[in-house]
mmCIF file of C-alpha atoms and ligand atoms in Angstrom:
data_model
loop_
_atom_site.group_PDB
_atom_site.id
_atom_site.type_symbol
_atom_site.label_atom_id
_atom_site.label_comp_id
_atom_site.label_asym_id
_atom_site.label_seq_id
_atom_site.Cartn_x
_atom_site.Cartn_y
_atom_site.Cartn_z
ATOM 1 C CA MET A 1 123.842 55.306 114.431
ATOM 2 C CA SER A 2 124.344 58.644 112.800
ATOM 3 C CA ARG A 3 126.684 61.119 114.228
ATOM 4 C CA LYS A 4 125.870 64.786 113.983
ATOM 5 C CA HIS A 5 128.515 66.968 112.458
ATOM 6 C CA ARG A 6 128.631 70.397 113.862
ATOM 7 C CA ARG A 7 129.038 73.224 111.332
ATOM 8 C CA PRO A 8 130.919 76.088 112.968
ATOM 9 C CA GLY A 9 129.997 79.791 112.431
ATOM 10 C CA ARG A 10 126.558 80.909 111.423
ATOM 11 C CA HIS A 11 124.516 79.590 108.480
ATOM 12 C CA PHE A 12 124.264 82.107 105.688
ATOM 13 C CA LEU A 13 120.580 82.388 104.988
ATOM 14 C CA GLN A 14 120.663 84.320 101.671
ATOM 15 C CA ILE A 15 117.192 83.327 100.380
ATOM 16 C CA PRO A 16 114.802 86.151 99.707
ATOM 17 C CA GLY A 17 112.934 85.445 102.892
ATOM 18 C CA PRO A 18 112.664 84.280 105.522
ATOM 19 C CA THR A 19 115.441 86.285 106.504
ATOM 20 C CA PRO A 20 117.784 85.968 109.651
ATOM 21 C CA VAL A 21 116.211 87.357 112.803
ATOM 22 C CA PRO A 22 118.292 89.858 114.660
ATOM 23 C CA GLU A 23 119.211 89.132 118.268
ATOM 24 C CA ARG A 24 117.217 92.085 119.541
ATOM 25 C CA ILE A 25 114.121 90.681 117.958
ATOM 26 C CA LEU A 26 114.738 87.179 119.275
ATOM 27 C CA ALA A 27 115.217 88.568 122.744
ATOM 28 C CA ALA A 28 112.135 90.680 122.559
ATOM 29 C CA MET A 29 109.995 87.506 121.739
ATOM 30 C CA SER A 30 111.608 85.431 124.387
ATOM 31 C CA ARG A 31 108.901 86.453 127.007
ATOM 32 C CA GLN A 32 106.326 84.706 129.008
ATOM 33 C CA ILE A 33 102.773 84.533 127.446
ATOM 34 C CA LEU A 34 100.500 87.419 128.487
ATOM 35 C CA ASP A 35 96.728 87.537 128.816
ATOM 36 C CA HIS A 36 95.516 88.762 125.373
ATOM 37 C CA ARG A 37 92.402 90.397 126.933
ATOM 38 C CA GLY A 38 94.479 92.191 129.663
ATOM 39 C CA LEU A 39 95.597 95.831 129.954
ATOM 40 C CA GLU A 40 99.261 95.004 129.016
ATOM 41 C CA PHE A 41 98.262 93.355 125.778
ATOM 42 C CA GLY A 42 96.218 96.297 124.928
ATOM 43 C CA GLU A 43 99.147 98.510 125.107
ATOM 44 C CA LEU A 44 101.193 96.162 122.913
ATOM 45 C CA GLY A 45 98.240 95.862 120.387
ATOM 46 C CA ARG A 46 97.972 99.684 120.099
ATOM 47 C CA ARG A 47 101.560 100.080 119.757
ATOM 48 C CA VAL A 48 102.082 97.670 116.784
ATOM 49 C CA LEU A 49 98.917 98.641 115.176
ATOM 50 C CA SER A 50 99.793 102.330 115.165
ATOM 51 C CA GLY A 51 103.633 101.636 114.465
ATOM 52 C CA ILE A 52 103.097 99.451 111.389
ATOM 53 C CA LYS A 53 101.257 102.331 109.707
ATOM 54 C CA GLY A 54 104.474 104.278 109.328
ATOM 55 C CA LEU A 55 106.082 101.541 107.314
ATOM 56 C CA PHE A 56 103.264 101.450 104.773
ATOM 57 C CA LYS A 57 103.043 105.315 104.870
ATOM 58 C CA THR A 58 99.370 105.280 105.516
ATOM 59 C CA GLN A 59 97.089 107.070 107.915
ATOM 60 C CA GLY A 60 94.489 104.278 107.400
ATOM 61 C CA HIS A 61 94.216 100.925 109.051
ATOM 62 C CA VAL A 62 96.626 98.059 108.844
ATOM 63 C CA ILE A 63 95.373 94.623 109.789
ATOM 64 C CA ILE A 64 97.627 92.073 111.341
ATOM 65 C CA TYR A 65 96.849 88.354 110.789
ATOM 66 C CA PRO A 66 98.532 85.336 112.317
ATOM 67 C CA ALA A 67 99.034 84.106 108.789
ATOM 68 C CA SER A 68 101.736 84.074 106.266
ATOM 69 C CA GLY A 69 101.390 86.470 103.312
ATOM 70 C CA SER A 70 99.041 84.142 101.359
ATOM 71 C CA GLY A 71 96.485 84.520 104.086
ATOM 72 C CA ALA A 72 96.431 88.223 103.598
ATOM 73 C CA TRP A 73 96.169 87.805 99.779
ATOM 74 C CA GLU A 74 93.063 85.704 100.416
ATOM 75 C CA ALA A 75 91.640 88.278 102.837
ATOM 76 C CA GLY A 76 92.276 90.994 100.357
ATOM 77 C CA LEU A 77 90.454 89.350 97.568
ATOM 78 C CA SER A 78 87.599 87.803 99.563
ATOM 79 C CA ASN A 79 86.797 91.048 101.678
ATOM 80 C CA THR A 80 86.374 93.315 98.618
ATOM 81 C CA LEU A 81 85.100 91.134 95.688
ATOM 82 C CA SER A 82 82.185 88.872 94.708
ATOM 83 C CA PRO A 83 81.967 85.546 92.875
ATOM 84 C CA GLY A 84 82.509 86.093 89.137
ATOM 85 C CA ASP A 85 84.111 89.526 89.585
ATOM 86 C CA LYS A 86 86.810 90.115 87.030
ATOM 87 C CA VAL A 87 90.450 90.916 88.171
ATOM 88 C CA LEU A 88 93.384 92.063 86.173
ATOM 89 C CA MET A 89 96.437 90.027 87.363
ATOM 90 C CA CYS A 90 99.921 91.123 86.175
ATOM 91 C CA GLU A 91 102.114 87.975 85.579
ATOM 92 C CA THR A 92 105.404 89.164 86.636
ATOM 93 C CA GLY A 93 106.630 85.979 87.953
ATOM 94 C CA GLN A 94 105.799 82.922 90.216
ATOM 95 C CA PHE A 95 104.232 84.902 92.934
ATOM 96 C CA ALA A 96 101.899 86.568 90.540
ATOM 97 C CA VAL A 97 101.058 83.146 89.139
ATOM 98 C CA LEU A 98 100.169 81.803 92.711
ATOM 99 C CA TRP A 99 98.018 84.910 93.504
ATOM 100 C CA GLU A 100 96.282 84.462 90.196
ATOM 101 C CA ALA A 101 95.551 80.830 90.867
ATOM 102 C CA MET A 102 94.110 81.716 94.226
ATOM 103 C CA ALA A 103 91.890 84.406 92.638
ATOM 104 C CA ARG A 104 90.442 81.733 90.351
ATOM 105 C CA ARG A 105 89.993 79.158 93.110
ATOM 106 C CA LEU A 106 88.086 81.773 95.085
ATOM 107 C CA GLY A 107 85.701 82.096 92.108
ATOM 108 C CA LEU A 108 86.963 85.256 90.372
ATOM 109 C CA GLU A 109 87.510 85.570 86.736
ATOM 110 C CA THR A 110 91.058 86.482 85.934
ATOM 111 C CA ASP A 111 92.452 88.489 83.042
ATOM 112 C CA VAL A 112 96.252 88.047 82.988
ATOM 113 C CA VAL A 113 98.602 90.796 81.568
ATOM 114 C CA PRO A 114 101.646 88.799 80.782
ATOM 115 C CA THR A 115 105.425 89.694 80.935
ATOM 116 C CA ASP A 116 108.528 87.725 79.975
ATOM 117 C CA TRP A 117 109.248 87.491 83.745
ATOM 118 C CA ARG A 118 112.232 89.906 83.242
ATOM 119 C CA ILE A 119 110.596 93.201 84.021
ATOM 120 C CA GLY A 120 107.970 94.635 86.555
ATOM 121 C CA ALA A 121 104.285 94.921 85.623
ATOM 122 C CA ASP A 122 103.742 96.905 82.426
ATOM 123 C CA ALA A 123 101.805 100.009 83.332
ATOM 124 C CA ASN A 124 100.964 100.788 79.592
ATOM 125 C CA ALA A 125 99.486 97.261 79.143
ATOM 126 C CA ILE A 126 97.353 97.792 82.233
ATOM 127 C CA GLU A 127 96.161 101.094 81.001
ATOM 128 C CA LYS A 128 95.273 99.582 77.608
ATOM 129 C CA LYS A 129 93.269 96.828 79.208
ATOM 130 C CA LEU A 130 91.371 99.141 81.527
ATOM 131 C CA ARG A 131 90.592 101.469 78.632
ATOM 132 C CA ALA A 132 89.135 98.736 76.741
ATOM 133 C CA ASP A 133 86.952 97.786 79.535
ATOM 134 C CA THR A 134 84.373 100.200 78.758
ATOM 135 C CA GLU A 135 81.709 98.385 80.879
ATOM 136 C CA LYS A 136 83.921 98.581 83.937
ATOM 137 C CA LYS A 137 83.825 94.863 84.543
ATOM 138 C CA ILE A 138 87.361 94.771 85.985
ATOM 139 C CA LYS A 139 86.988 95.299 89.801
ATOM 140 C CA ALA A 140 90.537 95.080 90.838
ATOM 141 C CA VAL A 141 94.015 95.403 89.529
ATOM 142 C CA CYS A 142 96.472 93.019 91.305
ATOM 143 C CA VAL A 143 100.170 93.728 91.093
ATOM 144 C CA VAL A 144 103.150 92.103 92.930
ATOM 145 C CA HIS A 145 105.492 95.019 93.990
ATOM 146 C CA ASN A 146 108.642 93.049 94.501
ATOM 147 C CA GLU A 147 108.429 89.802 92.448
ATOM 148 C CA THR A 148 110.637 87.690 94.625
ATOM 149 C CA SER A 149 110.994 85.119 91.975
ATOM 150 C CA THR A 150 112.607 87.372 89.311
ATOM 151 C CA GLY A 151 114.100 90.268 91.313
ATOM 152 C CA CYS A 152 111.922 92.730 89.466
ATOM 153 C CA LEU A 153 110.152 95.618 91.235
ATOM 154 C CA THR A 154 107.039 97.089 89.617
ATOM 155 C CA ARG A 155 106.698 100.768 89.657
ATOM 156 C CA LEU A 156 103.447 101.173 91.635
ATOM 157 C CA ASP A 157 103.277 104.862 91.113
ATOM 158 C CA GLU A 158 103.085 104.152 87.321
ATOM 159 C CA VAL A 159 100.344 101.552 87.847
ATOM 160 C CA ARG A 160 98.425 104.186 89.782
ATOM 161 C CA LYS A 161 98.921 106.696 86.964
ATOM 162 C CA ALA A 162 97.758 104.153 84.454
ATOM 163 C CA ILE A 163 94.503 103.482 86.423
ATOM 164 C CA ASP A 164 93.849 107.125 86.749
ATOM 165 C CA ALA A 165 94.613 107.858 82.990
ATOM 166 C CA ALA A 166 92.026 105.293 82.000
ATOM 167 C CA GLY A 167 89.549 106.812 84.385
ATOM 168 C CA HIS A 168 88.829 103.278 85.747
ATOM 169 C CA PRO A 169 87.269 102.708 89.315
ATOM 170 C CA ALA A 170 89.030 99.277 89.782
ATOM 171 C CA LEU A 171 90.696 98.689 93.095
ATOM 172 C CA LEU A 172 94.439 98.617 93.242
ATOM 173 C CA MET A 173 95.851 95.576 95.184
ATOM 174 C CA ALA A 174 99.623 95.396 95.700
ATOM 175 C CA ASP A 175 101.635 92.454 97.138
ATOM 176 C CA ALA A 176 104.410 94.093 99.063
ATOM 177 C CA ILE A 177 105.282 90.816 100.870
ATOM 178 C CA SER A 178 108.943 91.024 99.988
ATOM 179 C CA SER A 179 109.186 94.913 99.663
ATOM 180 C CA LEU A 180 107.815 96.190 102.862
ATOM 181 C CA ALA A 181 110.899 97.634 104.877
ATOM 182 C CA ALA A 182 113.161 97.010 101.936
ATOM 183 C CA ALA A 183 111.673 99.237 99.292
ATOM 184 C CA ASP A 184 109.414 102.395 99.477
ATOM 185 C CA VAL A 185 105.815 101.452 99.790
ATOM 186 C CA ARG A 186 103.458 104.502 99.794
ATOM 187 C CA HIS A 187 100.018 103.095 100.449
ATOM 188 C CA ASP A 188 98.274 106.462 100.600
ATOM 189 C CA GLU A 189 100.233 108.410 98.135
ATOM 190 C CA TRP A 190 99.946 105.915 95.409
ATOM 191 C CA GLY A 191 96.260 105.327 96.062
ATOM 192 C CA ILE A 192 96.662 101.557 96.835
ATOM 193 C CA ASP A 193 93.527 100.021 98.127
ATOM 194 C CA VAL A 194 94.973 96.805 99.600
ATOM 195 C CA THR A 195 98.691 96.437 100.277
ATOM 196 C CA VAL A 196 99.623 92.982 101.738
ATOM 197 C CA ALA A 197 102.933 92.151 103.360
ATOM 198 C CA GLY A 198 104.601 89.457 105.587
ATOM 199 C CA SER A 199 106.770 89.298 108.531
ATOM 200 C CA GLN A 200 109.524 87.175 107.277
ATOM 201 C CA LYS A 201 111.315 89.445 104.806
ATOM 202 C CA GLY A 202 112.288 93.009 105.256
ATOM 203 C CA MET A 203 110.590 93.053 108.651
ATOM 204 C CA MET A 204 113.331 90.697 110.003
ATOM 205 C CA LEU A 205 110.733 88.698 111.921
ATOM 206 C CA PRO A 206 110.042 84.901 111.792
ATOM 207 C CA PRO A 207 107.256 83.778 109.418
ATOM 208 C CA GLY A 208 103.811 83.844 110.801
ATOM 209 C CA LEU A 209 102.318 87.345 110.566
ATOM 210 C CA SER A 210 100.819 89.227 107.654
ATOM 211 C CA PHE A 211 99.906 92.850 107.316
ATOM 212 C CA THR A 212 97.293 94.355 105.248
ATOM 213 C CA ALA A 213 96.913 98.161 104.768
ATOM 214 C CA ILE A 214 93.348 98.946 103.469
ATOM 215 C CA SER A 215 92.007 102.148 102.031
ATOM 216 C CA ALA A 216 88.647 103.739 102.728
ATOM 217 C CA LYS A 217 87.478 102.671 99.192
ATOM 218 C CA ALA A 218 88.558 99.061 100.083
ATOM 219 C CA ILE A 219 86.442 99.186 103.165
ATOM 220 C CA GLU A 220 83.526 100.621 101.271
ATOM 221 C CA ALA A 221 83.966 97.689 98.983
ATOM 222 C CA THR A 222 83.412 95.232 101.915
ATOM 223 C CA LYS A 223 79.693 96.345 102.090
ATOM 224 C CA THR A 224 78.954 94.655 98.817
ATOM 225 C CA ALA A 225 81.685 91.915 98.601
ATOM 226 C CA GLN A 226 79.970 88.501 98.467
ATOM 227 C CA LEU A 227 82.946 86.163 98.410
ATOM 228 C CA LYS A 228 82.797 83.936 101.531
ATOM 229 C CA LYS A 229 84.962 84.538 104.526
ATOM 230 C CA SER A 230 84.746 84.269 108.242
ATOM 231 C CA TYR A 231 88.155 84.106 110.076
ATOM 232 C CA PHE A 232 89.651 86.495 107.516
ATOM 233 C CA ALA A 233 86.586 89.009 107.562
ATOM 234 C CA TRP A 234 87.979 92.488 108.127
ATOM 235 C CA ASP A 235 85.020 93.751 110.005
ATOM 236 C CA ASP A 236 85.557 92.057 113.272
ATOM 237 C CA MET A 237 89.149 93.006 113.101
ATOM 238 C CA LEU A 238 88.543 96.532 112.483
ATOM 239 C CA SER A 239 86.082 96.872 115.343
ATOM 240 C CA MET A 240 88.430 95.012 117.939
ATOM 241 C CA ASN A 241 91.428 96.650 116.744
ATOM 242 C CA ALA A 242 90.126 100.163 117.500
ATOM 243 C CA THR A 243 90.945 99.471 121.073
ATOM 244 C CA GLY A 244 94.172 97.471 120.489
ATOM 245 C CA TYR A 245 92.681 93.993 120.723
ATOM 246 C CA PHE A 246 91.990 91.083 118.387
ATOM 247 C CA PRO A 247 88.754 89.045 117.799
ATOM 248 C CA TYR A 248 90.752 85.828 118.411
ATOM 249 C CA THR A 249 93.978 84.781 120.157
ATOM 250 C CA PRO A 250 96.734 86.835 118.614
ATOM 251 C CA ALA A 251 100.306 85.651 118.027
ATOM 252 C CA THR A 252 101.484 87.514 121.106
ATOM 253 C CA GLY A 253 105.122 86.338 120.841
ATOM 254 C CA LEU A 254 105.501 87.488 117.286
ATOM 255 C CA LEU A 255 103.743 90.883 118.270
ATOM 256 C CA TYR A 256 106.371 91.589 120.872
ATOM 257 C CA GLY A 257 108.933 90.959 117.984
ATOM 258 C CA LEU A 258 107.009 93.147 115.617
ATOM 259 C CA ALA A 259 107.060 96.075 118.183
ATOM 260 C CA GLU A 260 110.948 95.640 118.426
ATOM 261 C CA ALA A 261 111.245 95.239 114.538
ATOM 262 C CA ILE A 262 109.347 98.596 114.116
ATOM 263 C CA ASP A 263 111.614 100.352 116.668
ATOM 264 C CA MET A 264 114.671 99.071 114.974
ATOM 265 C CA ILE A 265 113.530 100.311 111.651
ATOM 266 C CA ASN A 266 112.643 103.637 112.883
ATOM 267 C CA GLU A 267 115.988 104.055 114.758
ATOM 268 C CA GLU A 268 117.837 103.316 111.463
ATOM 269 C CA GLY A 269 115.309 105.546 109.633
ATOM 270 C CA LEU A 270 112.979 104.110 107.023
ATOM 271 C CA GLU A 271 114.643 106.084 104.194
ATOM 272 C CA ASN A 272 118.056 104.831 105.289
ATOM 273 C CA VAL A 273 116.762 101.265 105.306
ATOM 274 C CA PHE A 274 115.771 101.673 101.709
ATOM 275 C CA ALA A 275 119.058 103.385 100.828
ATOM 276 C CA ARG A 276 120.950 100.396 102.420
ATOM 277 C CA HIS A 277 119.015 97.777 100.397
ATOM 278 C CA ARG A 278 119.493 99.856 97.149
ATOM 279 C CA ARG A 279 123.171 99.893 97.876
ATOM 280 C CA LEU A 280 123.613 96.341 98.727
ATOM 281 C CA ALA A 281 121.510 95.337 95.617
ATOM 282 C CA GLU A 282 123.746 97.367 93.322
ATOM 283 C CA ALA A 283 126.954 95.745 94.929
ATOM 284 C CA THR A 284 125.298 92.412 94.174
ATOM 285 C CA ARG A 285 124.463 93.357 90.521
ATOM 286 C CA ARG A 286 128.021 94.521 90.054
ATOM 287 C CA ALA A 287 129.265 91.255 91.117
ATOM 288 C CA VAL A 288 126.953 89.347 88.753
ATOM 289 C CA GLN A 289 127.935 91.567 85.986
ATOM 290 C CA ALA A 290 131.760 91.192 86.639
ATOM 291 C CA TRP A 291 131.270 87.231 86.647
ATOM 292 C CA GLY A 292 129.876 87.713 83.110
ATOM 293 C CA PHE A 293 126.321 86.674 84.061
ATOM 294 C CA GLU A 294 122.866 88.251 83.482
ATOM 295 C CA THR A 295 120.320 89.098 86.027
ATOM 296 C CA GLN A 296 116.919 87.876 85.376
ATOM 297 C CA CYS A 297 115.725 91.470 85.574
ATOM 298 C CA ARG A 298 116.731 92.867 82.175
ATOM 299 C CA ASP A 299 115.771 96.505 82.745
ATOM 300 C CA ALA A 300 117.525 98.759 85.321
ATOM 301 C CA LYS A 301 114.149 100.631 85.881
ATOM 302 C CA TYR A 302 112.808 97.546 87.591
ATOM 303 C CA TYR A 303 115.909 96.334 89.668
ATOM 304 C CA SER A 304 114.870 94.938 93.067
ATOM 305 C CA PRO A 305 116.535 96.251 96.015
ATOM 306 C CA ALA A 306 115.677 92.946 98.027
ATOM 307 C CA VAL A 307 116.714 90.086 95.727
ATOM 308 C CA THR A 308 118.852 89.413 92.717
ATOM 309 C CA THR A 309 117.889 86.557 90.493
ATOM 310 C CA VAL A 310 120.928 85.246 88.574
ATOM 311 C CA GLN A 311 120.727 83.397 85.314
ATOM 312 C CA MET A 312 123.054 80.301 85.080
ATOM 313 C CA PRO A 313 125.051 79.764 81.969
ATOM 314 C CA GLU A 314 123.555 77.231 79.515
ATOM 315 C CA GLY A 315 124.261 73.623 80.529
ATOM 316 C CA HIS A 316 124.660 74.182 84.198
ATOM 317 C CA ASN A 317 121.945 73.410 86.712
ATOM 318 C CA ALA A 318 121.258 76.024 89.271
ATOM 319 C CA ASP A 319 120.129 73.717 91.954
ATOM 320 C CA ALA A 320 123.145 71.436 91.649
ATOM 321 C CA TYR A 321 125.181 74.596 92.031
ATOM 322 C CA ARG A 322 123.303 75.620 95.108
ATOM 323 C CA LYS A 323 123.818 72.384 96.632
ATOM 324 C CA ILE A 324 127.616 72.659 96.262
ATOM 325 C CA VAL A 325 127.430 76.140 97.893
ATOM 326 C CA LEU A 326 125.337 74.692 100.719
ATOM 327 C CA ASP A 327 127.480 71.728 101.379
ATOM 328 C CA ASN A 328 130.838 73.646 101.028
ATOM 329 C CA PHE A 329 130.052 77.033 102.590
ATOM 330 C CA ASN A 330 126.932 76.510 104.664
ATOM 331 C CA MET A 331 125.079 79.099 102.809
ATOM 332 C CA SER A 332 121.412 78.784 101.450
ATOM 333 C CA LEU A 333 120.718 80.642 98.071
ATOM 334 C CA GLY A 334 117.277 80.878 96.721
ATOM 335 C CA THR A 335 116.014 78.290 94.192
ATOM 336 C CA GLY A 336 114.686 79.351 90.710
ATOM 337 C CA LEU A 337 110.898 78.935 90.662
ATOM 338 C CA ASN A 338 108.550 77.649 88.014
ATOM 339 C CA LYS A 339 109.751 78.170 84.513
ATOM 340 C CA ILE A 340 113.208 79.279 85.702
ATOM 341 C CA ALA A 341 113.715 76.409 87.938
ATOM 342 C CA GLY A 342 117.207 74.966 87.579
ATOM 343 C CA LYS A 343 118.013 77.919 85.284
ATOM 344 C CA ALA A 344 118.476 80.678 87.863
ATOM 345 C CA PHE A 345 119.168 81.084 91.576
ATOM 346 C CA ARG A 346 118.570 83.993 93.977
ATOM 347 C CA ILE A 347 120.600 85.993 96.233
ATOM 348 C CA GLY A 348 118.585 87.460 98.931
ATOM 349 C CA HIS A 349 119.935 90.792 100.382
ATOM 350 C CA LEU A 350 117.128 92.016 102.514
ATOM 351 C CA GLY A 351 116.211 92.393 106.079
ATOM 352 C CA ASP A 352 118.997 92.596 108.574
ATOM 353 C CA THR A 353 121.884 92.703 106.089
ATOM 354 C CA ASN A 354 125.034 94.880 105.899
ATOM 355 C CA GLU A 355 128.029 95.328 103.762
ATOM 356 C CA LEU A 356 129.956 92.353 105.059
ATOM 357 C CA THR A 357 127.075 89.868 105.202
ATOM 358 C CA VAL A 358 126.474 90.605 101.441
ATOM 359 C CA LEU A 359 130.237 90.457 100.645
ATOM 360 C CA GLY A 360 130.401 87.233 102.508
ATOM 361 C CA ALA A 361 127.500 85.709 100.566
ATOM 362 C CA LEU A 362 129.016 86.914 97.201
ATOM 363 C CA THR A 363 132.306 85.304 98.209
ATOM 364 C CA GLY A 364 130.509 81.996 98.687
ATOM 365 C CA VAL A 365 128.665 82.381 95.278
ATOM 366 C CA GLU A 366 132.023 83.103 93.458
ATOM 367 C CA MET A 367 133.965 80.210 95.146
ATOM 368 C CA GLY A 368 130.863 77.979 94.441
ATOM 369 C CA PHE A 369 131.262 78.670 90.695
ATOM 370 C CA GLU A 370 134.789 77.515 90.900
ATOM 371 C CA LEU A 371 133.914 74.257 92.780
ATOM 372 C CA ALA A 372 130.961 73.570 90.488
ATOM 373 C CA GLY A 373 132.938 74.217 87.306
ATOM 374 C CA VAL A 374 130.796 76.868 86.233
ATOM 375 C CA PRO A 375 132.487 79.038 83.739
ATOM 376 C CA HIS A 376 132.758 82.662 85.040
ATOM 377 C CA LYS A 377 135.133 85.624 85.079
ATOM 378 C CA LYS A 378 136.841 86.333 88.278
ATOM 379 C CA GLY A 379 136.422 89.606 89.941
ATOM 380 C CA GLY A 380 132.769 89.620 91.082
ATOM 381 C CA VAL A 381 133.482 90.049 94.786
ATOM 382 C CA ALA A 382 136.173 92.629 94.003
ATOM 383 C CA ALA A 383 133.721 94.633 91.859
ATOM 384 C CA ALA A 384 131.277 94.577 94.842
ATOM 385 C CA MET A 385 134.001 95.466 97.249
ATOM 386 C CA SER A 386 134.991 98.508 95.086
ATOM 387 C CA TYR A 387 131.506 99.791 94.810
ATOM 388 C CA ILE A 388 130.774 99.480 98.634
ATOM 389 C CA ALA A 389 134.124 101.207 99.405
ATOM 390 C CA GLU A 390 133.399 103.977 97.024
ATOM 391 C CA THR A 391 130.015 104.598 98.222
ATOM 392 C CA ALA A 392 130.970 104.425 101.905
ATOM 393 C CA ASN A 393 130.273 107.663 103.965
ATOM 394 C CA PRO A 394 132.768 107.750 106.784
ATOM 395 C CA ALA A 395 131.418 110.893 108.313
ATOM 396 C CA GLN A 396 127.872 109.534 108.447
ATOM 397 C CA ALA A 397 129.292 106.163 109.599
ATOM 398 C CA ALA A 398 131.124 107.693 112.560
ATOM 399 C CA GLU A 399 128.097 109.748 113.579
ATOM 400 C CA GLN A 400 125.873 106.451 113.482
ATOM 401 C CA ALA A 401 128.445 104.480 115.435
ATOM 402 C CA ALA A 402 128.643 107.092 118.141
ATOM 403 C CA ALA A 403 124.794 107.350 118.271
ATOM 404 C CA ALA A 404 124.529 103.484 118.538
ATOM 405 C CA ALA A 405 127.247 103.453 121.377
ATOM 406 C CA ALA A 406 125.429 106.332 123.350
HETATM 407 N N1 PLP B 1 104.129 87.055 97.397
HETATM 408 C C1 PLP B 1 105.533 87.339 97.375
HETATM 409 C C2 PLP B 1 106.103 88.430 96.523
HETATM 410 C C3 PLP B 1 106.317 86.475 98.030
HETATM 411 O O1 PLP B 1 107.578 86.641 98.062
HETATM 412 C C4 PLP B 1 105.709 85.257 98.810
HETATM 413 C C5 PLP B 1 106.608 84.486 99.527
HETATM 414 O O2 PLP B 1 107.806 84.370 99.373
HETATM 415 C C6 PLP B 1 104.329 85.241 98.773
HETATM 416 C C7 PLP B 1 103.595 86.198 98.043
HETATM 417 C C8 PLP B 1 103.702 84.211 99.548
HETATM 418 O O3 PLP B 1 103.803 84.621 100.952
HETATM 419 P P1 PLP B 1 103.848 83.481 102.059
HETATM 420 O O4 PLP B 1 104.725 82.403 101.679
HETATM 421 O O5 PLP B 1 104.253 84.305 103.182
HETATM 422 O O6 PLP B 1 102.530 82.900 102.246
#
């Protein structure tokens, strides 16, 4: 008979999503089920459908599916495109690879703009492709904003400019699954037509919801789109959502959590949320640099505020190392995906994180190197600590602590 062994303290879930769910959200979700056609639900529906717009910086509509981010990917493509349509996909890493494979499976023709998986999407290369497309066969440009596999953030503003400079009418679709509420997403200002996101990353919720911000141009595209869809058709959603309801049974528990998450993000201030992520990401990179390792992202312009992918030294397997960290320190780090499997690991620093959770995680990473016999320089955690202390703002911290206690 096996005996369970209790691991004291909390598990450090430092993967780049799903991320730990704050107590406030857990409590908000811990409610009895309500009638999804009743008055109370209508209020909740209107509250979340309106609140989520602020996080995308859009005045337009955001659809909420009870599906993971991949569902919103599929909905985005199938509601706006027709079989055989050409889409430009930017291969920034594994999630871009998966989105491209989905597009092909749905019957789209894909044209891939490659990268070396160490930068964000290349706006110049996109512009070139679009300029060469004189017959305007490309119907959409698909870009992963925060490539969770590599820790590279694409400059969506530059992609927008590239499309405009080429004078091309293609739709712009952005995957903000691991950037929403971690990095700035300006759906309207950047002229994005379809922005998809998920609940389980910066939003601090359990997996199970996806969000899709859609532009008027994307809605217009639905009128001619011939790809098949039924459950994921936007039209029924749009008409039911107008009064706060859904065409099918919504994930009511998760929606209670979503309402709480939106409140929490607004209480902190969206821009403060981004600044916190940038600061903790920089602390993490300073640790990586001090250990003498390279981040997968090789250009500071594309550094992700949500996740840092760390290259392992030659001859050391990243997954064997991760197991040592898990066994010894009860911490999950993200695995390397696809062509960087075994060669890199990922430190998630998004969602409900603060200075000490990140420092705790970095401590486990550094001790793990020691235990795994991975050659490294000492002082990564110390470098992160120095940066965090140097960038602390005691006056602001006192003000925020007083406001939180009031
Ligand atoms: N896109 C990105 C950037 C992701 O990080 C993920 C998941 O980690 C996905 C897409 C797939 O989303 P999901 O697993 O929620 O379906």
